[in-house]
Tab-separated table of C-alpha atoms in Angstrom:
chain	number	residue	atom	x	y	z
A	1	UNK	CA	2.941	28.710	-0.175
A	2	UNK	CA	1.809	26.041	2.599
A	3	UNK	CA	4.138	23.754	0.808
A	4	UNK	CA	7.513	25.663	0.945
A	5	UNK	CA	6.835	26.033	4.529
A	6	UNK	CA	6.579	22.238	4.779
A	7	UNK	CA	9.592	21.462	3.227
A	8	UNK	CA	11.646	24.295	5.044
A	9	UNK	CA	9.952	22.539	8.172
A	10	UNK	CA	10.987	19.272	7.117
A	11	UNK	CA	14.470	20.226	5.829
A	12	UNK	CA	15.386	21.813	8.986
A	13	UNK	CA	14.243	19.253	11.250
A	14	UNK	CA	16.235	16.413	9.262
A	15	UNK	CA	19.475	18.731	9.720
A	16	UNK	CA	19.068	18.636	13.274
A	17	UNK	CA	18.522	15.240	13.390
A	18	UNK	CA	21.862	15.254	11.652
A	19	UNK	CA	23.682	17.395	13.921
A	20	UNK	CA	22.615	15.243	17.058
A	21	UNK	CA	23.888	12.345	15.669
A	22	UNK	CA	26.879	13.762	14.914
A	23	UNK	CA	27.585	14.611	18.079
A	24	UNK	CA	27.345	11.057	19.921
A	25	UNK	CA	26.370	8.095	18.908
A	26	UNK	CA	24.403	6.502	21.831
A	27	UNK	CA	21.915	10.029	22.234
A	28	UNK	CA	20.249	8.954	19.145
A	29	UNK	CA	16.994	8.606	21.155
A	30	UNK	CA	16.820	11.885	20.833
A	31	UNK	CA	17.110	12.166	17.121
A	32	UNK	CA	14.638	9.499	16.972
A	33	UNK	CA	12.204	11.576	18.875
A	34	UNK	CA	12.709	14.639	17.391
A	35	UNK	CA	11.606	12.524	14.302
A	36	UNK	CA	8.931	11.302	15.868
A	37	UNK	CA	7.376	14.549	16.639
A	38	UNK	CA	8.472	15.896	13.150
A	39	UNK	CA	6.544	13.339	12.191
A	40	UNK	CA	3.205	14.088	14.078
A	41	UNK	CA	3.663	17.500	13.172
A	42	UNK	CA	3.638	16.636	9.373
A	43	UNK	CA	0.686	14.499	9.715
A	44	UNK	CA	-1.964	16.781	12.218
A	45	UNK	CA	-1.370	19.419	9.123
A	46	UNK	CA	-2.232	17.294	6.513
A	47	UNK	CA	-4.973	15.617	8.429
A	48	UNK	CA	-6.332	19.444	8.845
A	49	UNK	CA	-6.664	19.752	4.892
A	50	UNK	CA	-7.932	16.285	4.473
A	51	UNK	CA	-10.692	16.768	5.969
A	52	UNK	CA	-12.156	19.056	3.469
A	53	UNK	CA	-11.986	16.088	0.757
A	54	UNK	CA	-13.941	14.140	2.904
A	55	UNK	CA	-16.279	17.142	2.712
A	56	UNK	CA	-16.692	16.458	-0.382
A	57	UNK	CA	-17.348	12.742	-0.451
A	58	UNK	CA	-20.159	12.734	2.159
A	59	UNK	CA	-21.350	15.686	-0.226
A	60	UNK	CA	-21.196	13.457	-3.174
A	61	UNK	CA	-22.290	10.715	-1.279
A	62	UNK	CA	-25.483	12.435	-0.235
A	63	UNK	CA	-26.361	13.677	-3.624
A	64	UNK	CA	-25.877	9.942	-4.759
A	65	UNK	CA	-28.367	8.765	-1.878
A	66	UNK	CA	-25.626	6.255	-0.844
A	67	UNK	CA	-26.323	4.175	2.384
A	68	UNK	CA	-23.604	6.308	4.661
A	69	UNK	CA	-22.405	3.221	6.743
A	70	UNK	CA	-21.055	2.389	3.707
A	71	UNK	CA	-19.031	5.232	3.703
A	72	UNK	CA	-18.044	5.412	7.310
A	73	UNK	CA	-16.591	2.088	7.477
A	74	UNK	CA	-14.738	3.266	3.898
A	75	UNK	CA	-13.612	6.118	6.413
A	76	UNK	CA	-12.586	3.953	9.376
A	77	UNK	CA	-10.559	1.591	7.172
A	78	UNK	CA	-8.778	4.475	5.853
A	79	UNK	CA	-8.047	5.959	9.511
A	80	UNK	CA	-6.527	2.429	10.638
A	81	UNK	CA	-4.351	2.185	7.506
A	82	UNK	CA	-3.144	5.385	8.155
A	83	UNK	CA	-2.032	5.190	11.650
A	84	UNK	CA	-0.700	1.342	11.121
A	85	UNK	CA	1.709	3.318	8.290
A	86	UNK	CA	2.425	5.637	10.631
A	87	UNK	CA	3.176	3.012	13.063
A	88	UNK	CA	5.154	1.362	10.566
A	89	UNK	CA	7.337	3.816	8.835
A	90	UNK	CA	8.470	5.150	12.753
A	91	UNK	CA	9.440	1.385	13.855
A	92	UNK	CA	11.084	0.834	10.634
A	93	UNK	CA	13.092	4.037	11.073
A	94	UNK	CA	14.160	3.323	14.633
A	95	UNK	CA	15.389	0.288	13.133
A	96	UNK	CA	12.352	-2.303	14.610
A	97	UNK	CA	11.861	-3.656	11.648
A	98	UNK	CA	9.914	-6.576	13.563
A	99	UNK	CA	7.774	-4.645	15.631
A	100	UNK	CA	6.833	-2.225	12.300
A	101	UNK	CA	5.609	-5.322	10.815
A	102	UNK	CA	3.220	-6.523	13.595
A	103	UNK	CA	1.424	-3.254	13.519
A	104	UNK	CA	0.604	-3.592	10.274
A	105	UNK	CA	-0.569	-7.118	10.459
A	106	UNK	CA	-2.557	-6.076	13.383
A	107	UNK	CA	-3.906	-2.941	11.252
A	108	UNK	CA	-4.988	-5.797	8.179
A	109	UNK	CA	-6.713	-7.824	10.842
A	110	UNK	CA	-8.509	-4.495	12.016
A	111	UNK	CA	-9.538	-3.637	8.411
A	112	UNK	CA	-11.025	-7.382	8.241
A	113	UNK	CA	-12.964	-6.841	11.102
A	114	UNK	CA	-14.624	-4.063	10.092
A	115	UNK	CA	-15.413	-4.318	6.789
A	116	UNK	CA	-16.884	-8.454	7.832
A	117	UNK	CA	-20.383	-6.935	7.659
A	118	UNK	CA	-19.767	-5.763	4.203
A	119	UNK	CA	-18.625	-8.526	3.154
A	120	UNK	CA	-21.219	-10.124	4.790
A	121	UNK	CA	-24.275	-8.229	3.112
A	122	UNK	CA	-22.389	-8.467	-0.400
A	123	UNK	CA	-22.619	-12.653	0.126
A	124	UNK	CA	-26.247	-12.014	1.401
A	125	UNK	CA	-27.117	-10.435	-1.822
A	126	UNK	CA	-25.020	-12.519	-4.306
A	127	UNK	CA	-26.913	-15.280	-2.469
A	128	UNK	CA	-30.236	-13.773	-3.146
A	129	UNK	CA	-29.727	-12.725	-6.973
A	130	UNK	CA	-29.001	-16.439	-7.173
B	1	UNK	CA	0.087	24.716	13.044
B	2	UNK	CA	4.034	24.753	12.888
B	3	UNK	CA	5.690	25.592	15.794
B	4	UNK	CA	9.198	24.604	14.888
B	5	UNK	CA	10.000	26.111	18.148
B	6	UNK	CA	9.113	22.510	19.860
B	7	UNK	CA	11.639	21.136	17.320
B	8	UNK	CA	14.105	23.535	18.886
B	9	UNK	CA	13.792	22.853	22.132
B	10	UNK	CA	14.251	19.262	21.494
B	11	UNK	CA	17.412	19.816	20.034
B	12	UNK	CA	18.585	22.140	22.337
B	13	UNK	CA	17.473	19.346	25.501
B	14	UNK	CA	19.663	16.607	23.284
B	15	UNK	CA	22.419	19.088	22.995
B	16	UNK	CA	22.438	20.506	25.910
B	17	UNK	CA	22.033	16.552	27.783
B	18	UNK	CA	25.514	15.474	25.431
B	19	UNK	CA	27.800	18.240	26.105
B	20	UNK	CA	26.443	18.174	29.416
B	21	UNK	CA	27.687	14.314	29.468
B	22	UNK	CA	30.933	15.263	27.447
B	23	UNK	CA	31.832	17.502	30.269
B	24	UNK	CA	30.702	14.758	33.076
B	25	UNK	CA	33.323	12.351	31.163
B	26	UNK	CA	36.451	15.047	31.382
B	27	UNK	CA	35.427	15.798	35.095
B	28	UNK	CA	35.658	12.040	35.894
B	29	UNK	CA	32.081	12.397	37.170
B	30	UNK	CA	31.748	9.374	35.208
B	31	UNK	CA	28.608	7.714	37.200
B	32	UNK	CA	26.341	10.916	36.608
B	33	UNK	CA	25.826	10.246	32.861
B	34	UNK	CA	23.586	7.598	32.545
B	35	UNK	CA	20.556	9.381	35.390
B	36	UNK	CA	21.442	12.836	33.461
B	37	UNK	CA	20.265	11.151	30.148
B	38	UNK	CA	17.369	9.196	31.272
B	39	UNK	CA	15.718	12.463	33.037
B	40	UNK	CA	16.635	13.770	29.312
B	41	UNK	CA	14.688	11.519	27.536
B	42	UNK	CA	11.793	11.543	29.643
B	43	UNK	CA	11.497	15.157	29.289
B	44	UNK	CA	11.677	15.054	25.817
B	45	UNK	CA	9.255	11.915	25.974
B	46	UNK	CA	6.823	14.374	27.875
B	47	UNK	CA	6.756	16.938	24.901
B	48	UNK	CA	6.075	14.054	22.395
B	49	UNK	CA	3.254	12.169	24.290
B	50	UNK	CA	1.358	15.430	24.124
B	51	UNK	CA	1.790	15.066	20.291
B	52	UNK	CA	0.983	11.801	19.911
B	53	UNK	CA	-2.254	12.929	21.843
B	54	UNK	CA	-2.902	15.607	19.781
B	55	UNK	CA	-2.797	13.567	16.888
B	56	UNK	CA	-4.965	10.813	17.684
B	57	UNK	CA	-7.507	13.307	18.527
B	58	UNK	CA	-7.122	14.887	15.062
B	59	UNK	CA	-7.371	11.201	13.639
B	60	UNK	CA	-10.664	10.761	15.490
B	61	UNK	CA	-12.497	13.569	14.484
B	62	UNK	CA	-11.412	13.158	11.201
B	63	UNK	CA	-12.534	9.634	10.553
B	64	UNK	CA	-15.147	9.584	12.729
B	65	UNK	CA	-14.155	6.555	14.817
């Protein structure tokens, strides 16, 4: 049932986009911000169910005994390449294609930075088997 | 979680701001369009920082940042 009323959202939202582009070309801003917020609409709902998944994993992850900074940088590197998408996907539309692509080589240097110590502690051991 | 009304009004604000510009351009009040449209999109720019807002904060608590 959630899902009809997703598409119904999203359906009528891209018709209205439509219809304001029909009527002149250079009010387009406001079809692109009526995406925009279509958009952020989309994603707070989805973020809202997400979050019992990740219920589940620190559940799982608990039972397992797994170190949780493990799992909260797992987390964080998820967040960041969710909003550089996000970032992405709106530039692209609005036609920046250049701009789209700097966010998302800003959101792979992000991801680097985190997950360093990781990396770090995985040469660490390697080093130490050795 | 879905107020499509916001959707609305945004339409209705980028209808409202063209026909209101359409009708500028008959009356020959042609120097009024381009401060009718930028008050336009900063209203509607208004309504969509609050979102953007919203959903960083729901990106925060999600993934713990």
């Amino acid at each position: 049932m959630e899902m009809l009323r997703l598409v119904g959202f999203g359906i009528i939202a891209a018709t209205l986009i439509i219809t304001l582009g029909k009527f002149s070309d250079q009010h387009a801003v406001f079809g692109l911000i009526i995406r925009v917020v279509t958009v952020i609409i989309f994603m707070i709902f989805i973020l809202q169910h997400l979050s019992s998944v990740f219920e589940v994993i620190k559940e799982l992850s608990h039972k397992v005994q797994m170190d949780s900074t493990y799992l909260d940088i797992i987390l964080k590197i998820i967040g960041i390449a969710y909003i550089a998408e996000f970032g992405y996907q709106l530039c692209k539309d609005a036609g920046e294609e250049a701009i789209g692509t700097k966010i998302q080589f800003a959101g792979k240097v992000m991801i680097f930075v985190i997950s360093s110590p990781v990396i770090l502690a995985l040469v660490a051991l390697i080093t130490e088997l050795l | 979680m879905f107020d499509i009304a916001i959707i609305f009004k945004l339409a209705g604000l980028g209808l409202g701001i063209t026909i209101l510009n359409t009708v500028l351009k008959k009356v020959g009040a042609d120097e009024w369009i381009f401060p009718i449209t930028i008050v336009g999109v900063i209203m509607a720019l208004l309504t969509v920082v609050t979102y953007i807002s919203k959903l960083f904060e729901a990106v925060q608590t999600m993934f713990t940042f």
